[in-house]
mmCIF file of C-alpha atoms in Angstrom:
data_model
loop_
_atom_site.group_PDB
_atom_site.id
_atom_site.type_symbol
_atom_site.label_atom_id
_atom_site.label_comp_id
_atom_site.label_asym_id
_atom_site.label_seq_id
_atom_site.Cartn_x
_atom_site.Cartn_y
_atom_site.Cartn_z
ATOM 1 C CA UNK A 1 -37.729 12.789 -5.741
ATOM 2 C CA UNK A 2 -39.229 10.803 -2.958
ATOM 3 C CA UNK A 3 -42.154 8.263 -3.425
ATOM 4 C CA UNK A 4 -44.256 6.195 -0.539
ATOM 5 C CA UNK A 5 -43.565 2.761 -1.890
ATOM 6 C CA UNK A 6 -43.110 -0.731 -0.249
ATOM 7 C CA UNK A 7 -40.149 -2.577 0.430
ATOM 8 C CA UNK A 8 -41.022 -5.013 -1.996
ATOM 9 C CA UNK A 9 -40.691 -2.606 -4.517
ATOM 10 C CA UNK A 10 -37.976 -0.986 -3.232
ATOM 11 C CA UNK A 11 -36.190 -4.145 -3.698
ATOM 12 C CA UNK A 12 -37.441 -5.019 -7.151
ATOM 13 C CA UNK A 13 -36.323 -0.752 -8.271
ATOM 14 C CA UNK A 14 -33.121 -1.806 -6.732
ATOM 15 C CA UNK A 15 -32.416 -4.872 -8.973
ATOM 16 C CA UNK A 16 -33.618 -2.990 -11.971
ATOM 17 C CA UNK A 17 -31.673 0.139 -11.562
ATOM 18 C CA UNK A 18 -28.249 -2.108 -10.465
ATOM 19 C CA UNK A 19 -29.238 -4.236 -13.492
ATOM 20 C CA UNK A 20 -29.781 -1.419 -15.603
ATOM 21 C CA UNK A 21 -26.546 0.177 -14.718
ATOM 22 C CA UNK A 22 -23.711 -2.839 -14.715
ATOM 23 C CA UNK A 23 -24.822 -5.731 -17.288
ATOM 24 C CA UNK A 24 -22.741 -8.391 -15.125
ATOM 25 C CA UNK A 25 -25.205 -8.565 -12.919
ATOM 26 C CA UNK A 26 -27.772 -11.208 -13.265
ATOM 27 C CA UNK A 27 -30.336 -13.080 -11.423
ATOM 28 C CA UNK A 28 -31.362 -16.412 -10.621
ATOM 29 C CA UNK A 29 -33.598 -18.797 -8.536
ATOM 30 C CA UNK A 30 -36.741 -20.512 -8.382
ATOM 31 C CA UNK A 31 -39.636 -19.162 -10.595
ATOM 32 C CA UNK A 32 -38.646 -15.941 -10.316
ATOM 33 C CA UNK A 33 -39.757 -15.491 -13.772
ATOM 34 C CA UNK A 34 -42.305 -18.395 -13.768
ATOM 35 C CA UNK A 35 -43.852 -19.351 -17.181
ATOM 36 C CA UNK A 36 -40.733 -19.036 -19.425
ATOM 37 C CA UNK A 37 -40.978 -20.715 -22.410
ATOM 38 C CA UNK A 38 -44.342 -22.304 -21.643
ATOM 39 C CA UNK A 39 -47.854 -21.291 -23.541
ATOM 40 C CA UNK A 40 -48.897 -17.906 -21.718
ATOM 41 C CA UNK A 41 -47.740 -15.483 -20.020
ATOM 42 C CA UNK A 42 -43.967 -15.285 -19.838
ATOM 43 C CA UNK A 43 -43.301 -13.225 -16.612
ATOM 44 C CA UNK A 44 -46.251 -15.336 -14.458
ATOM 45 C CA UNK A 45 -44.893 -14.875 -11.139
ATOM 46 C CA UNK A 46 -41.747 -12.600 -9.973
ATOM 47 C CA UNK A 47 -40.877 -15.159 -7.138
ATOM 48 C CA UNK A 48 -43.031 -16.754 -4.343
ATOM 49 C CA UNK A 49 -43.912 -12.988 -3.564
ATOM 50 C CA UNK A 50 -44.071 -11.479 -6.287
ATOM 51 C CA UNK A 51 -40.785 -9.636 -5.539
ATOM 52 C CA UNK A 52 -39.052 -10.118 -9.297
ATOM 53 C CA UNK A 53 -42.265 -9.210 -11.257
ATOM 54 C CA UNK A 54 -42.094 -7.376 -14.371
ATOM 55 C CA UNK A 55 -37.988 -7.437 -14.553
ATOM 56 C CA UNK A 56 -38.494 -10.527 -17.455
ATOM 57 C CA UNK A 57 -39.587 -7.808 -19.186
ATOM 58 C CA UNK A 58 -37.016 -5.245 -19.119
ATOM 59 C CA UNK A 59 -33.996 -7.650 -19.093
ATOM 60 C CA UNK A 60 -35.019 -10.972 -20.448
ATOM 61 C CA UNK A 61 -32.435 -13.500 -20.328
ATOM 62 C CA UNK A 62 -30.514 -12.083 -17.512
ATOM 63 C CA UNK A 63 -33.062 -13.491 -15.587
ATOM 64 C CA UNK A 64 -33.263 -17.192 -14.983
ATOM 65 C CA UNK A 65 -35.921 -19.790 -13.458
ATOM 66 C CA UNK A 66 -33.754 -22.526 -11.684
ATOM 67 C CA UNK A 67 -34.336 -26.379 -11.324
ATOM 68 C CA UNK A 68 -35.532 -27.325 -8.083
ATOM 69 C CA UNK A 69 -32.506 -27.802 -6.596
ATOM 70 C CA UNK A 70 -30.762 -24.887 -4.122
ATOM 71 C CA UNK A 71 -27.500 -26.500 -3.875
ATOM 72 C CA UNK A 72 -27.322 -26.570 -7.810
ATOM 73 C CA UNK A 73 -28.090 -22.904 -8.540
ATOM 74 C CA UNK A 74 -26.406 -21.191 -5.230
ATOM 75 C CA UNK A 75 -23.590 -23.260 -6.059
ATOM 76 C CA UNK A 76 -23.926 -21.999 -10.228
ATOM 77 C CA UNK A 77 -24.234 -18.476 -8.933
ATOM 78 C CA UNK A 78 -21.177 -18.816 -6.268
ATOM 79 C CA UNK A 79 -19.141 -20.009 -9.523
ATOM 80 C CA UNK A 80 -20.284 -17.175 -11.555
ATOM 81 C CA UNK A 81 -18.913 -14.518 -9.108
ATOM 82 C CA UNK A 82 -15.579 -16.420 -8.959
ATOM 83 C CA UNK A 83 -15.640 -15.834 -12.845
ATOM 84 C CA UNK A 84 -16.543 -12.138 -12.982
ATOM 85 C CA UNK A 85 -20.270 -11.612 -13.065
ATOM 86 C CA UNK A 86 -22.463 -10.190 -10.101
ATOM 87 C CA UNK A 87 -25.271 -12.741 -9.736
ATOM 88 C CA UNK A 88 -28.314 -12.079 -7.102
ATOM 89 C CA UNK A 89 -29.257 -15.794 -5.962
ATOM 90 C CA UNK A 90 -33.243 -15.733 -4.540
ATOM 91 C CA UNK A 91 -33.830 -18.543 -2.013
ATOM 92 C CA UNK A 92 -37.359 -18.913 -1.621
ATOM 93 C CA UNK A 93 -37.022 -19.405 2.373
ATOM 94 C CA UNK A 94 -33.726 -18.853 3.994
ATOM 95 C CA UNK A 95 -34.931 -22.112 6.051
ATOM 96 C CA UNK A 96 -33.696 -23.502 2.452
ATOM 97 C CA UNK A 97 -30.073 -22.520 2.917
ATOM 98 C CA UNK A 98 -29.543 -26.127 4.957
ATOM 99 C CA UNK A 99 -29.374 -27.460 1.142
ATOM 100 C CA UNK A 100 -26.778 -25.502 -0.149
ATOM 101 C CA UNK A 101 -24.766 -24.621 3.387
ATOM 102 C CA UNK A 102 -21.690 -26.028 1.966
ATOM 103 C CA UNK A 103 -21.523 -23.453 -1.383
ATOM 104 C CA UNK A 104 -21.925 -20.633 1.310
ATOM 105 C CA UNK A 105 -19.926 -21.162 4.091
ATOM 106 C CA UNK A 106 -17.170 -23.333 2.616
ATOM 107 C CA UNK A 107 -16.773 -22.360 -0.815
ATOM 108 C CA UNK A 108 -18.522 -18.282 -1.408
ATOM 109 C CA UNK A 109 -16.688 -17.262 2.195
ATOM 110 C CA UNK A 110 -13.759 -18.872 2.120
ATOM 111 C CA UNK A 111 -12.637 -17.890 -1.530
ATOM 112 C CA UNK A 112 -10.959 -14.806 -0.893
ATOM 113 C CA UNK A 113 -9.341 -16.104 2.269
ATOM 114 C CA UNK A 114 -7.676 -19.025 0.497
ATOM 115 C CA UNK A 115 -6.767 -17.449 -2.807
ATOM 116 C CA UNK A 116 -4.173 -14.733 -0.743
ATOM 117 C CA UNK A 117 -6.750 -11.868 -1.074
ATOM 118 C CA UNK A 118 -6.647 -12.168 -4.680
ATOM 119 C CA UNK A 119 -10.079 -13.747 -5.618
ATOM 120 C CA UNK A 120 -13.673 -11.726 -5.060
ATOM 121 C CA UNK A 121 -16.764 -13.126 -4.571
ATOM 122 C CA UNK A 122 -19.598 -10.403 -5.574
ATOM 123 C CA UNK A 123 -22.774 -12.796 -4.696
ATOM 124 C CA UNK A 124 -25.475 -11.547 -3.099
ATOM 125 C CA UNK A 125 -28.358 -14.476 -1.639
ATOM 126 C CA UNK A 126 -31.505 -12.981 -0.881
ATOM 127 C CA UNK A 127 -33.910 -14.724 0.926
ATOM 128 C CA UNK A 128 -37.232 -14.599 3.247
ATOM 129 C CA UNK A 129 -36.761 -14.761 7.180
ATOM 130 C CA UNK A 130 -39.443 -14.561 9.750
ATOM 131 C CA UNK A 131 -42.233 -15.392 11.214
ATOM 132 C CA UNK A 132 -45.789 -14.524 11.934
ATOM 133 C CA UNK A 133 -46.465 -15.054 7.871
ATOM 134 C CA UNK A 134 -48.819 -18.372 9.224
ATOM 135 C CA UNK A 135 -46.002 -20.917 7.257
ATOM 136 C CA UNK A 136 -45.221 -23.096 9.611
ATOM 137 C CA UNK A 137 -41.568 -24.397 11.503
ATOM 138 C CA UNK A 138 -39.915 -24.786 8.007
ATOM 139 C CA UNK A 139 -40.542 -21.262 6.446
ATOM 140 C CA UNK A 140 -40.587 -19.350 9.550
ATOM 141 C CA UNK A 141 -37.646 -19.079 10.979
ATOM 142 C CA UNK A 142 -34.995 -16.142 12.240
ATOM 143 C CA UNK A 143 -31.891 -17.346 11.023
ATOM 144 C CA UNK A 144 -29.288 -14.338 11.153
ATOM 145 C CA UNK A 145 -27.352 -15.939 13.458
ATOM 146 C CA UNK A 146 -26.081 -19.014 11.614
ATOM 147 C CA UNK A 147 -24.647 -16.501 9.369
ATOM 148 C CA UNK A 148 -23.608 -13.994 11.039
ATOM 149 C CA UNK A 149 -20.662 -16.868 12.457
ATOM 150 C CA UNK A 150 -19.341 -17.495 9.497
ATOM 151 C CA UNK A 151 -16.086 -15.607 8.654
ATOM 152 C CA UNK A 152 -16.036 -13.897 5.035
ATOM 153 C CA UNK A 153 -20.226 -13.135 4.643
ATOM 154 C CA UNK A 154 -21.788 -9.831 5.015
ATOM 155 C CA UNK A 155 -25.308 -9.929 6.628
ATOM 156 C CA UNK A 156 -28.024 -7.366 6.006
ATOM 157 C CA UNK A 157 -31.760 -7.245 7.548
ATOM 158 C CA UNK A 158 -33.400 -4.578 6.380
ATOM 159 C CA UNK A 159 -36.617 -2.612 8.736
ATOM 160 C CA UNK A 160 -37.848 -0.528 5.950
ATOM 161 C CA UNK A 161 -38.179 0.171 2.250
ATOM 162 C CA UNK A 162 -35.496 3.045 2.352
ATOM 163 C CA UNK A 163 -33.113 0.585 3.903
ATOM 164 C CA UNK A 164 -33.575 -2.553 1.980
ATOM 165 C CA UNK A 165 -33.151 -0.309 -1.535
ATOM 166 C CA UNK A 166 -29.785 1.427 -0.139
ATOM 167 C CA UNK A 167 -28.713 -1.975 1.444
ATOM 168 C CA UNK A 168 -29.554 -4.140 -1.886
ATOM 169 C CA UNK A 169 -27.609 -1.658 -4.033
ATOM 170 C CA UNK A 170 -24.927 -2.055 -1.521
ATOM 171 C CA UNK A 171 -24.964 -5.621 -1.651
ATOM 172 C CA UNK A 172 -24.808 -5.610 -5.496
ATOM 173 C CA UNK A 173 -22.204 -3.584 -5.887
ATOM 174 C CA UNK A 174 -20.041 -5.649 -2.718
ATOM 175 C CA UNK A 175 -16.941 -7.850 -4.230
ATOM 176 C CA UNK A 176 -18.041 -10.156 -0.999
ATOM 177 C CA UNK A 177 -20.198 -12.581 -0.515
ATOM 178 C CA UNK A 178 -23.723 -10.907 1.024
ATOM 179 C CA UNK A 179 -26.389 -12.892 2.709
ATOM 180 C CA UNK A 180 -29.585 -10.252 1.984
ATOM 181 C CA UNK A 181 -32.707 -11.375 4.710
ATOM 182 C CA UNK A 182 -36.103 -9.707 3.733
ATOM 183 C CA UNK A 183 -38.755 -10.068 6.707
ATOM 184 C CA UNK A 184 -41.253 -11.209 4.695
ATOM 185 C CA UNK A 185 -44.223 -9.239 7.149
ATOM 186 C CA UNK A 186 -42.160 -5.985 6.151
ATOM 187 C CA UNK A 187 -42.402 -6.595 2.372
ATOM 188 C CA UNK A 188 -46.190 -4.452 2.608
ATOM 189 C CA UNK A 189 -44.579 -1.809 4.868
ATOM 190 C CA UNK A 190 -44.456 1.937 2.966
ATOM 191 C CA UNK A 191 -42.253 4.852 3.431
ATOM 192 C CA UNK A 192 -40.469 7.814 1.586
ATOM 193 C CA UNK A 193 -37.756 5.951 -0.998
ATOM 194 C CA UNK A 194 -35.252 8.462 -3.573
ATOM 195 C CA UNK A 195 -36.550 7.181 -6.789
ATOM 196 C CA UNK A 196 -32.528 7.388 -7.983
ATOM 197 C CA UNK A 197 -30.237 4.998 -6.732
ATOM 198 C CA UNK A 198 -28.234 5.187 -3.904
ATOM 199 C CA UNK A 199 -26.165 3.148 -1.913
ATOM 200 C CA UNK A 200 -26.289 2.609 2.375
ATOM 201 C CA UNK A 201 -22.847 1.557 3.916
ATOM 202 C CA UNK A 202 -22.502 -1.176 5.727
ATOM 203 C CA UNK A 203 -21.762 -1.386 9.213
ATOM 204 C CA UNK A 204 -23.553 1.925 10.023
ATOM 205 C CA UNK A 205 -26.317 1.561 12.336
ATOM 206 C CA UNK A 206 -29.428 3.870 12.570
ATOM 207 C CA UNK A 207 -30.859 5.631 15.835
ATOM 208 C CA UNK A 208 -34.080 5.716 14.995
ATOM 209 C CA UNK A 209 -35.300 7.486 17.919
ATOM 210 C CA UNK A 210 -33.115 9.096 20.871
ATOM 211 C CA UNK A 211 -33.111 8.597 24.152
ATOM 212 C CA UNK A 212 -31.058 9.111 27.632
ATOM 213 C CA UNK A 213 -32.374 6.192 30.203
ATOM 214 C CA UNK A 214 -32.018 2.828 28.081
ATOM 215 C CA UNK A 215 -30.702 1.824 24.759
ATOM 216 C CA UNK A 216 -32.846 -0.879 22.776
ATOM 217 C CA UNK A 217 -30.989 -2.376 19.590
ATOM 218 C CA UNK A 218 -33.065 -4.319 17.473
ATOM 219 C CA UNK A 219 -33.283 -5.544 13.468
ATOM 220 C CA UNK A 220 -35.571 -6.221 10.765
ATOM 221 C CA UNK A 221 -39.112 -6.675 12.107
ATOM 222 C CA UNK A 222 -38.165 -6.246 16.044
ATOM 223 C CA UNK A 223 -36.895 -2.657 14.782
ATOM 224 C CA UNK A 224 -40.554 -1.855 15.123
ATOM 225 C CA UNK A 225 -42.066 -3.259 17.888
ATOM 226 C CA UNK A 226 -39.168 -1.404 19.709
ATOM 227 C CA UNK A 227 -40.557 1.419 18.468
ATOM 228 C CA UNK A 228 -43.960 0.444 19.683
ATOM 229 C CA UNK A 229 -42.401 -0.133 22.916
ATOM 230 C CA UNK A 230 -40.355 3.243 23.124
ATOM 231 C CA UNK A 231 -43.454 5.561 22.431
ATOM 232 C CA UNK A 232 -45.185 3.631 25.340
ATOM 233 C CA UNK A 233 -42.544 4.026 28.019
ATOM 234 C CA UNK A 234 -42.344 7.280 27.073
ATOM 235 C CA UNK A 235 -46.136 7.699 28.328
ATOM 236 C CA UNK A 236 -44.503 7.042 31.847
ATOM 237 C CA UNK A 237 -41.418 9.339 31.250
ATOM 238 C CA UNK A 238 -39.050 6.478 30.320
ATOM 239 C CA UNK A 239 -36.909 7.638 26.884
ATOM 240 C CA UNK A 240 -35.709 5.251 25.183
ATOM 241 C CA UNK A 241 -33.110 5.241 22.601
ATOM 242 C CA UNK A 242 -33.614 2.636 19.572
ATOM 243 C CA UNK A 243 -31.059 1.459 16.952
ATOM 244 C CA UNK A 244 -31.377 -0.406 13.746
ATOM 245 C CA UNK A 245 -28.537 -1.976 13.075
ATOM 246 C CA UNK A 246 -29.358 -3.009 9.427
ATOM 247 C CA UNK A 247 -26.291 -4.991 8.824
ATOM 248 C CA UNK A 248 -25.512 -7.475 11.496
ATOM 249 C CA UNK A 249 -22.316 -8.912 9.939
ATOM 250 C CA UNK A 250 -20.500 -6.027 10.093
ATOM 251 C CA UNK A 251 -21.889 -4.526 12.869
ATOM 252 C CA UNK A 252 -21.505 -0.984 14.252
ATOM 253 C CA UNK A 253 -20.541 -1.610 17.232
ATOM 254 C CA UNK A 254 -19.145 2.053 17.998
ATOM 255 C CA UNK A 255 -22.880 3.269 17.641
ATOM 256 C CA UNK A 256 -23.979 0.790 20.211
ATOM 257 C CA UNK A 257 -21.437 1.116 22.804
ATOM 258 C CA UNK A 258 -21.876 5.327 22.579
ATOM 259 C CA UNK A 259 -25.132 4.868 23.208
ATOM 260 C CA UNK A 260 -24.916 2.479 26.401
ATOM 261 C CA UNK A 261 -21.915 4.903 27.524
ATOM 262 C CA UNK A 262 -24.358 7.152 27.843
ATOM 263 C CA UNK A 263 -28.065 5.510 28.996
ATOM 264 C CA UNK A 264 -26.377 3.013 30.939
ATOM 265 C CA UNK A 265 -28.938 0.151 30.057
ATOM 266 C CA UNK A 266 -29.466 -1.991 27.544
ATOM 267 C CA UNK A 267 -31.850 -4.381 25.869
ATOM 268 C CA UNK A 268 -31.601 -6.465 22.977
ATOM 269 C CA UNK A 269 -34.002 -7.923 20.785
ATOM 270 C CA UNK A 270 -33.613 -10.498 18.289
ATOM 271 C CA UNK A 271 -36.679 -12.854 16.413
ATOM 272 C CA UNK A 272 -34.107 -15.734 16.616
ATOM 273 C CA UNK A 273 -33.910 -18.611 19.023
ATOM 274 C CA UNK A 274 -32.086 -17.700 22.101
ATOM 275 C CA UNK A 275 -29.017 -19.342 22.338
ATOM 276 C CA UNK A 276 -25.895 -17.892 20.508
ATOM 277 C CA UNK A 277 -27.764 -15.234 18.232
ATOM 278 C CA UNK A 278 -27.362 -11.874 18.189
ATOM 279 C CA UNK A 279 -29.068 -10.521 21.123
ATOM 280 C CA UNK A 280 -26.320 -12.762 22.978
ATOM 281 C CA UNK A 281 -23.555 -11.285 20.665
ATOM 282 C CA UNK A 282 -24.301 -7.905 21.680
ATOM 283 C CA UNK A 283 -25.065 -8.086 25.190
ATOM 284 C CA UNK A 284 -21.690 -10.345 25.597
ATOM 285 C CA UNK A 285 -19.820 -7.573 23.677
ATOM 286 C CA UNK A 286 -20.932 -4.655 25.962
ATOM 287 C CA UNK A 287 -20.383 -6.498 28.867
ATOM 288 C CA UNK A 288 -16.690 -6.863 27.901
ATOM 289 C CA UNK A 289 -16.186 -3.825 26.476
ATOM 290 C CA UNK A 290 -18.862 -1.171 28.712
ATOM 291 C CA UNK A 291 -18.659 -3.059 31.878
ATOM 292 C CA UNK A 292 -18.640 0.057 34.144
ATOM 293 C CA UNK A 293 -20.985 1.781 31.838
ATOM 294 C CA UNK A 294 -24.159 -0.573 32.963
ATOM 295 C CA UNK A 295 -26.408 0.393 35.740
ATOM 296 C CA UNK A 296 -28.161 -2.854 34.749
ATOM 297 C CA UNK A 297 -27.605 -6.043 33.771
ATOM 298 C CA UNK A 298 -28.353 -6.201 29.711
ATOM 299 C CA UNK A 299 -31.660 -8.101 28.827
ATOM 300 C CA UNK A 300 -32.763 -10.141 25.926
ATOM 301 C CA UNK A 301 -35.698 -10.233 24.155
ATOM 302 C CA UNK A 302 -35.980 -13.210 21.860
ATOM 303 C CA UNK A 303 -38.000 -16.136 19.878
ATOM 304 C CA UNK A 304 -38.492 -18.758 22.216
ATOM 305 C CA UNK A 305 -36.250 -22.162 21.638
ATOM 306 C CA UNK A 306 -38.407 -24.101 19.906
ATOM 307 C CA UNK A 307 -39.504 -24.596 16.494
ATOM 308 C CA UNK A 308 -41.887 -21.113 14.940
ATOM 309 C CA UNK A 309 -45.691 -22.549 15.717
ATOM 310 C CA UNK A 310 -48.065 -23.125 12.803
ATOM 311 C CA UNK A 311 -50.774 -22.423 15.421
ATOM 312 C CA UNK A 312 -51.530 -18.353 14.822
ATOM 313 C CA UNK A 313 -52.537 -18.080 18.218
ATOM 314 C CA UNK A 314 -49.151 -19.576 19.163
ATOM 315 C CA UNK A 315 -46.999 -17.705 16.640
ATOM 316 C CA UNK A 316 -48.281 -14.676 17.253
ATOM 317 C CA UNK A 317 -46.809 -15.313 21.107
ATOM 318 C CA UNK A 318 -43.317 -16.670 19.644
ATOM 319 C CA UNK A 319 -42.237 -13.233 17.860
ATOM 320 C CA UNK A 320 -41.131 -10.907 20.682
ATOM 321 C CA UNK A 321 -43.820 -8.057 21.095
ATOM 322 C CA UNK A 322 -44.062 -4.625 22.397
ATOM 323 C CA UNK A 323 -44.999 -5.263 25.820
ATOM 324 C CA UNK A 324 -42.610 -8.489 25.819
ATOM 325 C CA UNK A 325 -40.272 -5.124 25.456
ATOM 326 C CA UNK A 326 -41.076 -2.409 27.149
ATOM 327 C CA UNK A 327 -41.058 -5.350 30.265
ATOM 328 C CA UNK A 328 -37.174 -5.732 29.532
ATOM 329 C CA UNK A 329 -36.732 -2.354 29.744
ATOM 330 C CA UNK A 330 -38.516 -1.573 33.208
ATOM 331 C CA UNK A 331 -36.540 -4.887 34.529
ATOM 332 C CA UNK A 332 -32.943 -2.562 33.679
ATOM 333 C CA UNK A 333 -34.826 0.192 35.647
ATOM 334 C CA UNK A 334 -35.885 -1.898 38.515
ATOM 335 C CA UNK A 335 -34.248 -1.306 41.602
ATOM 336 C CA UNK A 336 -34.026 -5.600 42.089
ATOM 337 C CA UNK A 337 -33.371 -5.821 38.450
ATOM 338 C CA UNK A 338 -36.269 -8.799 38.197
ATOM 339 C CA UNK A 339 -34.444 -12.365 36.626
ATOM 340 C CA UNK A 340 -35.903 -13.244 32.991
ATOM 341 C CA UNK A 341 -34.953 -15.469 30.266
ATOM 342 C CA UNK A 342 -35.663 -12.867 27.518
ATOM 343 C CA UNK A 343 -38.052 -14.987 26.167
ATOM 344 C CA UNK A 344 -40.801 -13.247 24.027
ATOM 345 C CA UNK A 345 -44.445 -12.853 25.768
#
């Protein structure tokens, strides 16, 4: 049975049925109960979102409020994997994870490499990315890519409800360290969710909508203005094909490389800054490996390289938008194939 829910929901069924079904796993991080063991209520505030509300309730103690202090708890919860439970770590921001860097990249991603295959790691850190939330440069910011080039972490970025339930049972039930990065301007968006669990694999993209002349491949929030863009150009008899690649570390790369086979254009777009991210992954990657495929050079729609604006007029020009786009895609089409930076607009 299928209900209209949002992804924030989606996410807190998919802690509840994973906790529910396997009583290893647990969860930790800052006030994600809120009001434990204080006068009042005892399940005040479910995260900075509201995201863990009401599981207090149904699992108690399983659930802890952390001290103030990311490297203490991501580095608690790294230790707990190593020693056989399945914790799910909530960083408030994932702007935070400059705190505890050194638990994720050197410790969490490097155990089973250094232990001869013989240690697992089942951690999953689940954060907010994104802008356009009005937060300002520290809570704002796209930062997939900093993970994404670390050996030994999975990387998931949801678009949808659907996704983000499949993809967080997934992660859960992973013996690797996962990196889990909820656009926080998605957490309000509805669609059809199973109310069972179920799990998404990862490294399988999603064509969201076919298409023969270019091939846009997006995540997260992007996913949809790509979308927006696609129904557009099709107004003008330009088909677009759009993927979602939902996990970006590992990434199906067969899906993309099909697809460009067969438009012979592509177009990337990524919230993050534009140097080394994934736009720059991708396009680099086709152009080694679909060279004579391209009718175009690839194009790249990103975030800007500066700091997200607290200014909304400003950040609402920093995330890359529809027509920002739908431009890149008429530049692949243009017989002069117009120079650009990729820069959102």
């Amino acid at each position: 049975m299928s209900r209209k829910i949002s992804m924030k929901t989606a996410i807190n069924e998919a802690l509840d049925l994973e906790m529910r079904r396997d009583p290893t796993v647990i969860v930790m991080g800052e006030d994600i109960v809120g009001g434990t063991g204080a006068n009042g209520e005892d399940d005040a505030w479910g995260g900075v979102l509201g995201v863990t509300k009401g599981l207090y309730a149904k699992h108690g103690d399983r659930l802890m409020d952390t001290p103030l202090s990311e490297s203490a708890y991501i580095g608690a919860a790294v230790g707990a994997a190593a020693c056989g439970l399945r914790p799910v770590a909530e960083l408030m921001f994932m702007d935070f994870m400059g705190v505890c860097f050194d638990q994720i990249f050197n410790q969490a991603a490097k155990f089973r490499y250094m232990f001869g295959g013989k240690a697992q790691t089942p951690v999953v850190i689940r954060g907010m990315v994104g802008a356009g939330f009005r937060a300002a440069a520290q809570h704002s910011q796209m930062l997939t890519p900093l993970f994404t080039h670390i050996p030994g972490l999975k990387v998931v970025c949801p678009s949808n409800a659907y996704d983000a339930k499949g993809l967080l049972i997934q992660s859960i039930r992973d013996n690797d360290p996962v990196i889990f990065c909820e656009h926080k301007n998605l957490y309000g968006l509805e669609c059809d969710v199973p109310a069972e669990s179920y799990a998404i694999p990862f490294g399988e993209a999603n064509i969201l909508r076919d298409g023969d002349d270019v091939t846009i491949v997006s995540y997260g929030l992007t996913v949809h203005r790509a979308l927006e863009a696609a129904t557009a150009l099709a107004k003008d008899r330009i088909e677009a094909e759009v993927i979602d690649l939902r996990t970006l570390s590992p990434i199906d790369w067969d899906t993309i490389i099909e697809s460009v086979e067969r438009t012979g254009r592509l177009v990337v777009v990524d919230e993050a800054h534009p140097r080394c991210n994934l736009a720059t992954d991708i396009a680099a990657f086709v152009g080694q490996n679909a060279f004579g495929a391209l009718k175009a050079g690839a194009q790249m729609v990103t975030g800007p390289h500066t700091p997200v604006p607290f200014s909304p007029s400003l950040e609402d020009l920093y995330v890359p938008s529809a027509e920002a786009i739908a431009a890149a895609v008429r530049r692949t089409l243009s017989p002069t194939g117009s120079r650009s930076h990729g820069i959102a607009a």
